[in-house]
CSV table of C-alpha atoms in Angstrom, one decimal:
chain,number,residue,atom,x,y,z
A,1,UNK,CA,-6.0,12.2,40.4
A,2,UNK,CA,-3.1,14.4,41.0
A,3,UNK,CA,-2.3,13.2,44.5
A,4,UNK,CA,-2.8,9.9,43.4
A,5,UNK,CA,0.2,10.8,40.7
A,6,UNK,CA,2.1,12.4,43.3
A,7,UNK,CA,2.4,9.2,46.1
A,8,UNK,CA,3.1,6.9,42.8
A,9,UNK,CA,6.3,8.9,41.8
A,10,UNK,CA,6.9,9.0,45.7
A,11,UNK,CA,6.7,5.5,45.8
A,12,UNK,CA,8.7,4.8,42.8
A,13,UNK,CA,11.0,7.4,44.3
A,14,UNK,CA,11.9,5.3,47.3
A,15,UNK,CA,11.9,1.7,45.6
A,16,UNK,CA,14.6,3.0,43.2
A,17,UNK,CA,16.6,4.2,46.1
A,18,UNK,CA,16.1,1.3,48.4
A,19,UNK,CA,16.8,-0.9,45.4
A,20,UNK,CA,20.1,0.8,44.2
A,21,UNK,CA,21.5,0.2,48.0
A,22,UNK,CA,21.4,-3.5,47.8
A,23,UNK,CA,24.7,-5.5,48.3
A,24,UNK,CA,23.2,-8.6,45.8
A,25,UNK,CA,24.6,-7.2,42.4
A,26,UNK,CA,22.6,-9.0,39.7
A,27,UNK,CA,19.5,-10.5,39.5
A,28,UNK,CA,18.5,-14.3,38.5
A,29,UNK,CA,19.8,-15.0,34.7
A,30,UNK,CA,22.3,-11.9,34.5
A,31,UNK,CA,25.7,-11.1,35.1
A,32,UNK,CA,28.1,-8.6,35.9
A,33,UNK,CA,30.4,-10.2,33.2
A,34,UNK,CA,29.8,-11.5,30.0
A,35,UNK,CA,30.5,-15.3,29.7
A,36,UNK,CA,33.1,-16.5,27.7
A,37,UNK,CA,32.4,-19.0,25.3
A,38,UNK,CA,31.1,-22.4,26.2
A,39,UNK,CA,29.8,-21.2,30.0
A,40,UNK,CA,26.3,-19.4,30.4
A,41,UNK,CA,24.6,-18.2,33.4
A,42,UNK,CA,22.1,-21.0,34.6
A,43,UNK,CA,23.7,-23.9,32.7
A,44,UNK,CA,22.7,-26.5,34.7
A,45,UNK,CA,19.3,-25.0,35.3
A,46,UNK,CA,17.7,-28.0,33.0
A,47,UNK,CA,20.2,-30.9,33.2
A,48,UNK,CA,21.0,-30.5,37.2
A,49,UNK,CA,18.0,-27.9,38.7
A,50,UNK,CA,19.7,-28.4,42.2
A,51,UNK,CA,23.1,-28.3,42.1
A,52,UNK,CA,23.6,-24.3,43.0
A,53,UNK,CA,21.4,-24.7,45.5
A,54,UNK,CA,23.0,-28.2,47.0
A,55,UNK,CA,26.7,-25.9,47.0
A,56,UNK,CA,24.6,-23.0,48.7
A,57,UNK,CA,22.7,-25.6,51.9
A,58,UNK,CA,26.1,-27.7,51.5
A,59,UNK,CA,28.5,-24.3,52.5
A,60,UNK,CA,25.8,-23.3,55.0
A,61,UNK,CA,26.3,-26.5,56.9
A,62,UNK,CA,30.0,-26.2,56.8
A,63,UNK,CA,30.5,-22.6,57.9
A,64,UNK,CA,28.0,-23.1,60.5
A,65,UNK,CA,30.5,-25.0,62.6
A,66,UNK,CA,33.7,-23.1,61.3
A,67,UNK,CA,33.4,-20.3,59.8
A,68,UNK,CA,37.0,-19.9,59.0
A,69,UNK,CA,36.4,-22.3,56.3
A,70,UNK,CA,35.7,-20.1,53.2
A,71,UNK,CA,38.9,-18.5,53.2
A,72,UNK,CA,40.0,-21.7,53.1
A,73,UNK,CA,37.8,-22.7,50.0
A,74,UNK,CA,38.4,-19.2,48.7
A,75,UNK,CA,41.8,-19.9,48.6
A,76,UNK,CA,41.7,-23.5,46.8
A,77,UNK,CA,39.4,-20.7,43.9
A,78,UNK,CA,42.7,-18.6,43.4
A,79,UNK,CA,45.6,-21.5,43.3
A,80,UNK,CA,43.3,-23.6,40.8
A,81,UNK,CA,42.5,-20.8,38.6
A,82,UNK,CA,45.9,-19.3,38.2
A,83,UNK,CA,47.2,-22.5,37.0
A,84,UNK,CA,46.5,-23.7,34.2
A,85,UNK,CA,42.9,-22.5,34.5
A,86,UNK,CA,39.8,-22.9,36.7
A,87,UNK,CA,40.1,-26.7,35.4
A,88,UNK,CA,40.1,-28.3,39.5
A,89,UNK,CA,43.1,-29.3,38.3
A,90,UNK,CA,44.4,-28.5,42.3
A,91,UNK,CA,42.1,-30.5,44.0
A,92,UNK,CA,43.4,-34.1,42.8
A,93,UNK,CA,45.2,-35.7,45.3
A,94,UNK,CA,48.5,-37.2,43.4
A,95,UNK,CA,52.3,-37.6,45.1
A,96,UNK,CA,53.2,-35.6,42.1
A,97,UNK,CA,50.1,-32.9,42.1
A,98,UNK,CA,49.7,-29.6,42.1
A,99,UNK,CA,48.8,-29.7,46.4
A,100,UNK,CA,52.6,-30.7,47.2
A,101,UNK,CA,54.1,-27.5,45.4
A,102,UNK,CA,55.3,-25.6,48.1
A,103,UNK,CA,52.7,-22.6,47.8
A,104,UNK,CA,50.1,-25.1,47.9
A,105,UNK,CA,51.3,-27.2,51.4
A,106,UNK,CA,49.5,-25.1,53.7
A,107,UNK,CA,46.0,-25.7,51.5
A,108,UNK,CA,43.4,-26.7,54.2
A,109,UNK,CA,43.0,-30.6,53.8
A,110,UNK,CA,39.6,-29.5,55.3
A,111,UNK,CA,38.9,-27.4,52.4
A,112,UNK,CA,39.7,-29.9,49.7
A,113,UNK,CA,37.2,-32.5,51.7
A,114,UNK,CA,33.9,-30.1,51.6
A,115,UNK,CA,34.5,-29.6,47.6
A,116,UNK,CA,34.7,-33.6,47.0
A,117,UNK,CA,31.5,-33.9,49.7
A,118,UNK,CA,29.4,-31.3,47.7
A,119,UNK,CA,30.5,-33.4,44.6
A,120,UNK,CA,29.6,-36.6,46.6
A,121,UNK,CA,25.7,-35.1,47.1
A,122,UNK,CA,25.5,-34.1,43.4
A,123,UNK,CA,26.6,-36.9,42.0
A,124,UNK,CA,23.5,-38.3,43.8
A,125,UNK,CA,21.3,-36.3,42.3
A,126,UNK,CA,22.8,-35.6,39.2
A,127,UNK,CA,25.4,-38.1,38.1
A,128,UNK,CA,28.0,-37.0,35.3
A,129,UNK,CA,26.8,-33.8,34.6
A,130,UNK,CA,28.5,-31.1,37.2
A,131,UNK,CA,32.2,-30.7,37.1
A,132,UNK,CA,34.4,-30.4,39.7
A,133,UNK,CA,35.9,-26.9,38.6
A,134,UNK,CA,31.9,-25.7,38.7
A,135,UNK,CA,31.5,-27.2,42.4
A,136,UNK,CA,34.9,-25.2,43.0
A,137,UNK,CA,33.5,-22.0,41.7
A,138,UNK,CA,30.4,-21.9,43.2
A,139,UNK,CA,31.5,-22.7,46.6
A,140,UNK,CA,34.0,-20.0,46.7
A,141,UNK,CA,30.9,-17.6,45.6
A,142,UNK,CA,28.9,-19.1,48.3
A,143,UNK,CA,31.9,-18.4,50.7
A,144,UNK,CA,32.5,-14.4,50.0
A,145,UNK,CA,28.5,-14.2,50.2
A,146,UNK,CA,28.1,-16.0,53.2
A,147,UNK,CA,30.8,-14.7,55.2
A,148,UNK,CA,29.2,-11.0,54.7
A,149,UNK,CA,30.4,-10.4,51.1
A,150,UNK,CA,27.8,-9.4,47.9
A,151,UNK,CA,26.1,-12.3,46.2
A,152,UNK,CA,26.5,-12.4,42.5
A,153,UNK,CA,25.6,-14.7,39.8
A,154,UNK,CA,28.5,-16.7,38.1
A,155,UNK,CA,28.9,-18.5,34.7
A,156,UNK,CA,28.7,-22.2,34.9
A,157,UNK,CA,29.7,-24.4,32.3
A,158,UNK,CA,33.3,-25.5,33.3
A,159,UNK,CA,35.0,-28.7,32.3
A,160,UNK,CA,37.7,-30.6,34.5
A,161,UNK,CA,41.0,-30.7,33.6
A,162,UNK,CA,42.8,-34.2,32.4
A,163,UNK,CA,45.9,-33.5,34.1
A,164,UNK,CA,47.5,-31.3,36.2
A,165,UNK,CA,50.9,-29.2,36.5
A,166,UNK,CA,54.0,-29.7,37.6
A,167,UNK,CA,56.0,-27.8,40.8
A,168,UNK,CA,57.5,-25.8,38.2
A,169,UNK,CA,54.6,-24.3,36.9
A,170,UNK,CA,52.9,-23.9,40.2
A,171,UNK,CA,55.7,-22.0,41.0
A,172,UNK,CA,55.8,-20.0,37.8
A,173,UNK,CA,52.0,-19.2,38.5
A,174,UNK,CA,51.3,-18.2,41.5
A,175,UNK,CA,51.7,-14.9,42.8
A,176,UNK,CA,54.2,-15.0,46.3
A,177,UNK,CA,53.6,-13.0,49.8
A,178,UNK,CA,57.1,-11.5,48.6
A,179,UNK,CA,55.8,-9.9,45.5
A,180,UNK,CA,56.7,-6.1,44.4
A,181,UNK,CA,53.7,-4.3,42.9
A,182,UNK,CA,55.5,-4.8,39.2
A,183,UNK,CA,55.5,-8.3,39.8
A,184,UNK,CA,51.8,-8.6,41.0
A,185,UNK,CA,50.8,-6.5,38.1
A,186,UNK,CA,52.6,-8.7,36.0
A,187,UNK,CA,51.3,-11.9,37.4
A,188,UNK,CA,48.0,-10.8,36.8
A,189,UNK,CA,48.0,-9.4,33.7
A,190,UNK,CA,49.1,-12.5,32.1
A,191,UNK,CA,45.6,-13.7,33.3
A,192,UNK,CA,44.1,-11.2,31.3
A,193,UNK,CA,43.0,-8.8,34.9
A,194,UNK,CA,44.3,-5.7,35.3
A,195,UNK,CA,45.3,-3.7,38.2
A,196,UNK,CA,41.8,-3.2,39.5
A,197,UNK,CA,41.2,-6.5,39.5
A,198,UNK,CA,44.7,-6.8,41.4
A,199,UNK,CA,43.7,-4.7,44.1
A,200,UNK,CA,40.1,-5.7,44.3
A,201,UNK,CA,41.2,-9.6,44.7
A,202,UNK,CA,43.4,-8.7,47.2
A,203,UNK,CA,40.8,-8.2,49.5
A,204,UNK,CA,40.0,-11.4,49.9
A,205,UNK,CA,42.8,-11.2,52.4
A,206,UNK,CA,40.0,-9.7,54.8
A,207,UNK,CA,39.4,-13.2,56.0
A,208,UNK,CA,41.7,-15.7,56.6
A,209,UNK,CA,44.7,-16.6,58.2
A,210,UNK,CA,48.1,-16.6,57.4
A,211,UNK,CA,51.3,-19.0,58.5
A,212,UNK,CA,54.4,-16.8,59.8
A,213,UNK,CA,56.8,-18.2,57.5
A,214,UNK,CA,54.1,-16.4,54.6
A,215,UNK,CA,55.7,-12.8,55.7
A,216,UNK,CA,58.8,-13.9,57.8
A,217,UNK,CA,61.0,-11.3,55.6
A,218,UNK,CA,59.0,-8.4,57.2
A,219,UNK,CA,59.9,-9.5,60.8
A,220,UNK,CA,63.7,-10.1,60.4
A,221,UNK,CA,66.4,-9.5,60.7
A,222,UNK,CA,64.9,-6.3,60.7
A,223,UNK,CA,61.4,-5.1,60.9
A,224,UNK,CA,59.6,-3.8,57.4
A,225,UNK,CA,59.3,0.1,58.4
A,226,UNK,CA,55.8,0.1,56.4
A,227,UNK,CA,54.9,-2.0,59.0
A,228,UNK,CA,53.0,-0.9,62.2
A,229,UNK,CA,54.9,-1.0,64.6
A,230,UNK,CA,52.2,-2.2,67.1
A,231,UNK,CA,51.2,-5.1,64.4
A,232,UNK,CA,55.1,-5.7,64.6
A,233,UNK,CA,55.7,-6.7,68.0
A,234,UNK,CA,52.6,-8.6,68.7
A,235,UNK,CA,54.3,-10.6,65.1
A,236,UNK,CA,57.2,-11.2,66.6
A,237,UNK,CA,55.9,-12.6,70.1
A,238,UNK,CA,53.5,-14.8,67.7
A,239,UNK,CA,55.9,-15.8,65.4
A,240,UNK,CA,59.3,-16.5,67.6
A,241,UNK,CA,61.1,-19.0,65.2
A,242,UNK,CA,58.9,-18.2,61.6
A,243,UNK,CA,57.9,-21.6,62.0
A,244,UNK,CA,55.1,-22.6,59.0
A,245,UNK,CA,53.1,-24.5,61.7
A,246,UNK,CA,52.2,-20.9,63.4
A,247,UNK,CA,49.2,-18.9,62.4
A,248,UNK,CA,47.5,-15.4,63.0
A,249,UNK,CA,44.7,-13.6,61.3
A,250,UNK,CA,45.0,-11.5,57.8
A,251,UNK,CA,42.7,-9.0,59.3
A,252,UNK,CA,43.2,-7.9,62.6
A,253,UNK,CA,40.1,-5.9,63.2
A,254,UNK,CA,36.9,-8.3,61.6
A,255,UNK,CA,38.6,-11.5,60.8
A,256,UNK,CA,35.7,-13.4,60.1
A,257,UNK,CA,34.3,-11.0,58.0
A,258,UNK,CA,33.8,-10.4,54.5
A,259,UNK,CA,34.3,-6.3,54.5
A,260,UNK,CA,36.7,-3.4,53.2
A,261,UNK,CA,38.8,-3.6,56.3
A,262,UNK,CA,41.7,-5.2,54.8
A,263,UNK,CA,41.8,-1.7,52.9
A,264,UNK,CA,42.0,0.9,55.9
A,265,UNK,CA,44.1,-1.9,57.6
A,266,UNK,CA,46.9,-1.8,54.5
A,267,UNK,CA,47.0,2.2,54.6
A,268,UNK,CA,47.6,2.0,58.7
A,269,UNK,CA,50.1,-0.6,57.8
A,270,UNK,CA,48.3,-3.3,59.3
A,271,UNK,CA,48.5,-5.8,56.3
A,272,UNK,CA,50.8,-8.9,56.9
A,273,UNK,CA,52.2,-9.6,53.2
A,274,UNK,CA,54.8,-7.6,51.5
A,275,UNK,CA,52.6,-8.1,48.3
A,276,UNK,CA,49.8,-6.9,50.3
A,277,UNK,CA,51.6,-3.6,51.5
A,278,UNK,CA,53.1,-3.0,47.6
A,279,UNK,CA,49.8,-2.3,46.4
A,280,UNK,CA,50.6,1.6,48.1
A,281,UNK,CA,54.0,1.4,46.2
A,282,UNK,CA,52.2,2.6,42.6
A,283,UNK,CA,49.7,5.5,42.5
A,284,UNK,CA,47.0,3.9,40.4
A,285,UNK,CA,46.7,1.0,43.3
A,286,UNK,CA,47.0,3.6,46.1
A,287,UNK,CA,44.4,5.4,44.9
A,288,UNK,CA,42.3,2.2,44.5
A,289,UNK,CA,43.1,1.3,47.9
A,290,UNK,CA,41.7,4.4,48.8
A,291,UNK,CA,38.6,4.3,47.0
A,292,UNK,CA,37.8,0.9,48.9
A,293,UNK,CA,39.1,1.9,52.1
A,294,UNK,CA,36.3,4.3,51.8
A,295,UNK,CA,33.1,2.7,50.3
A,296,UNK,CA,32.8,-0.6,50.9
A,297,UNK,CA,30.2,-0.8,48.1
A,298,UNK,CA,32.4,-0.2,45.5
A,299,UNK,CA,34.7,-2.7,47.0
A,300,UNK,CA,32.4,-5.2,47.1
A,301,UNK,CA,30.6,-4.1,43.5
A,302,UNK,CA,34.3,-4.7,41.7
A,303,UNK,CA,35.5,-7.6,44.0
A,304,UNK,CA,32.0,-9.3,42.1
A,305,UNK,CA,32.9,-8.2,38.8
A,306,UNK,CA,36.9,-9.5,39.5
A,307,UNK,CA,36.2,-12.4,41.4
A,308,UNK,CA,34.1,-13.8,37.7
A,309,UNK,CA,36.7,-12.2,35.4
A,310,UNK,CA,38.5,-14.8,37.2
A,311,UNK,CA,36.8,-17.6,37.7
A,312,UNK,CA,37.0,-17.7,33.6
A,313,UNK,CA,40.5,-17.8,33.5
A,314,UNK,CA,41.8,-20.8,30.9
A,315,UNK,CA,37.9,-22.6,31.6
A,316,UNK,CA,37.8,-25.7,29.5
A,317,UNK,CA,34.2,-26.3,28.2
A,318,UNK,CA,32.2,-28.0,25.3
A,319,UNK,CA,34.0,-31.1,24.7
A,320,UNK,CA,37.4,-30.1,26.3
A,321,UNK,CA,37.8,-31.9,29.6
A,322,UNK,CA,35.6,-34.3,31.1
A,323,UNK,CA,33.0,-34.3,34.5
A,324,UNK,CA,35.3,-36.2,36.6
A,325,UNK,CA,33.4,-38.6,38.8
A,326,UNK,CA,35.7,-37.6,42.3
A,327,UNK,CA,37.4,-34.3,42.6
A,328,UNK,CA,40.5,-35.2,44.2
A,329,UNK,CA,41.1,-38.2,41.3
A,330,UNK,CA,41.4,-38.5,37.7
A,331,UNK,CA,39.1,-40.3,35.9
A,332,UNK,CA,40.4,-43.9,35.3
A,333,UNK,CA,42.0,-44.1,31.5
A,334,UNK,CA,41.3,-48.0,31.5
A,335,UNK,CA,39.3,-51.0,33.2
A,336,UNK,CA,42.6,-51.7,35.1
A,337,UNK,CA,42.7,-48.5,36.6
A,338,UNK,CA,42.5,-48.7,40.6
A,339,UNK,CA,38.5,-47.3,41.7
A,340,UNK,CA,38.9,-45.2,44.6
A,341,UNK,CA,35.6,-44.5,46.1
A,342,UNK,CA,34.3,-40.4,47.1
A,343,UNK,CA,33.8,-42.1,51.0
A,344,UNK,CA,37.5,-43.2,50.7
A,345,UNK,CA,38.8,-39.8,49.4
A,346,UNK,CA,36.7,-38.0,51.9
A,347,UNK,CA,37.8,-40.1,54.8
A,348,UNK,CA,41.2,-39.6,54.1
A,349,UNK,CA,40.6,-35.5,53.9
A,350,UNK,CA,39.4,-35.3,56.9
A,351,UNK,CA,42.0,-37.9,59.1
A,352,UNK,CA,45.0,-34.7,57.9
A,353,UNK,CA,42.6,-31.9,58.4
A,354,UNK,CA,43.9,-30.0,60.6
A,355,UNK,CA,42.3,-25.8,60.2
């Protein structure tokens, strides 16, 4: 009886430690984060049983053949949700939107097309009932995780936005390459994340690529001296004339990878943004840096925890908003309203794509 005792709290013993190593944070129904009001965890598990599962296989597919594509999607996450909300208010396609804002030009055209296909397959099989701004979110979560990042549940439960903003705003919004550290700090806190959450989102910058034009000011007319000088001069053979149509990799050591790289690569000076190389410039973000640059668990336990803080930035829900019926356009406002069909959107996506 007591060796029988003995292998049990043996056993236990090792399940707890095996258990407590695991990248996938929490388990089905719970969340690192606390929902606001109007989204839950499992929302559509009654009125659309499929539709996490149709983003997962739907992402799959995609990165299969290019993995490059979730920073791509990743990136469409952080524009929509710092303006005006995570509303998918980004992803319509208007001479006037929120895509022809100069931070937003070098979106992937690619990127916008696998959101409106995922919403193409769910309107399938669950018509009217999941937003765009959900498709959005989930996608992006199916992009850190599949890329080599943690999986980690998210609140669902968003509404799409009726409108969207205007250059001005955009501009206002979003957080520039050229930031300081006060600036970034600022940027962010007026989405209610603090500096952890700063320095923890910046990480997404392990994947990715950037155009030279993005950190031009560190190349010339003289070189940034926080800037490796290696890095440096394969920049400036790469980047001859700063020309936006020229790009190179965020991370220079696992590109493709979802990891703590970018961290070690920021404290050798191997990051490509000025906003990017600030975050050493204060010694609460340093020291954050550190921290990642050392365990990529914790990294990848507070990028989950960030990553939903954000993703419930300004969320419209309840009766707010409406499920549009194609991502990249409004819903029509009257039968004399021009129908544009998903097949039509999609077509058009993927003519311009060109990363």
């Amino acid at each position: 009886m007591g060796n029988n005792r003995v292998e049990f709290r043996t056993i236990t013993t090792i399940m707890i430690v095996l258990l407590s190593s695991l990248k996938v944070v929490p388990s089905e129904g719970q969340g690192l984060v606390p929902p606001v009001s109007g989204l839950a965890y499992g929302f559509y598990n009654s009125s659309c049983p499929s539709a996490e599962n149709t983003v997962k296989t739907s992402i799959q597919s995609f990165l299969s053949s290019n993995v490059s594509q979730a920073a791509g999607v990743i990136r469409l996450f952080f524009h929509d949700c710092f303006v005006q909300g995570c509303d998918a208010s980004l992803l319509v396609n208007d001479t006037n939107g929120e895509q022809t804002s100069i931070p937003n030009r070098t979106l992937r055209a690619s990127a916008l097309a696998i959101i409106d296909q995922i919403k193409s397959q769910l309107e399938s099989n669950c018509p009217g009932i999941v937003s765009c701004a959900d498709i959005l979110s989930l996608a992006a979560r199916e992009c850190v995780n599949q890329s080599g990042g943690p999986f980690f549940q998210i609140p669902t439960g968003r509404r799409d936005g009726l409108n969207f903003s205007n250059n001005a705003t955009v501009l206002q919004n979003i957080p520039a390459p050229t930031f300081s550290i006060t600036q970034l700090n600022s940027s962010f806190s007026a989405k209610g994340l603090n500096e952890t959450d700063l320095v923890a989102l910046s990480g997404a910058h392990t994947i990715g690529l950037a155009h030279c034009r993005s950190f031009s000011n560190r190349l010339r007319p003289t070189v940034d001296p926080t800037l490796n000088s290696t890095l440096a001069t394969n920049l400036l053979q790469q980047c001859p004339n700063s020309s936006i149509n020229v790009v190179t990799n965020m991370d220079i050591v696992t590109p493709d990878t979802f990891d703590n790289q970018y961290y070690t690569n920021n404290l050798n000076g191997n990051v490509l943004f000025t906003s990017d190389a600030a975050l050493l410039n204060d010694t609460q973000s340093q020291s954050t840096v550190q921290q990642f640059a050392n365990n990529n668990t914790q990294f990848l336990q507070q990028f989950s925890i960030s990553f939903i803080k954000m993703s419930m930035i300004g969320v419209l829900t309840g009766s707010d908003g409406n499920i549009r019926n194609v991502c990249s356009v409004l819903n029509a406002t009257s039968s004399n309203a021009e129908t544009v069909t998903v097949a039509e959107i999609i077509d058009e996506f993927m003519e311009i794509a060109t990363l």
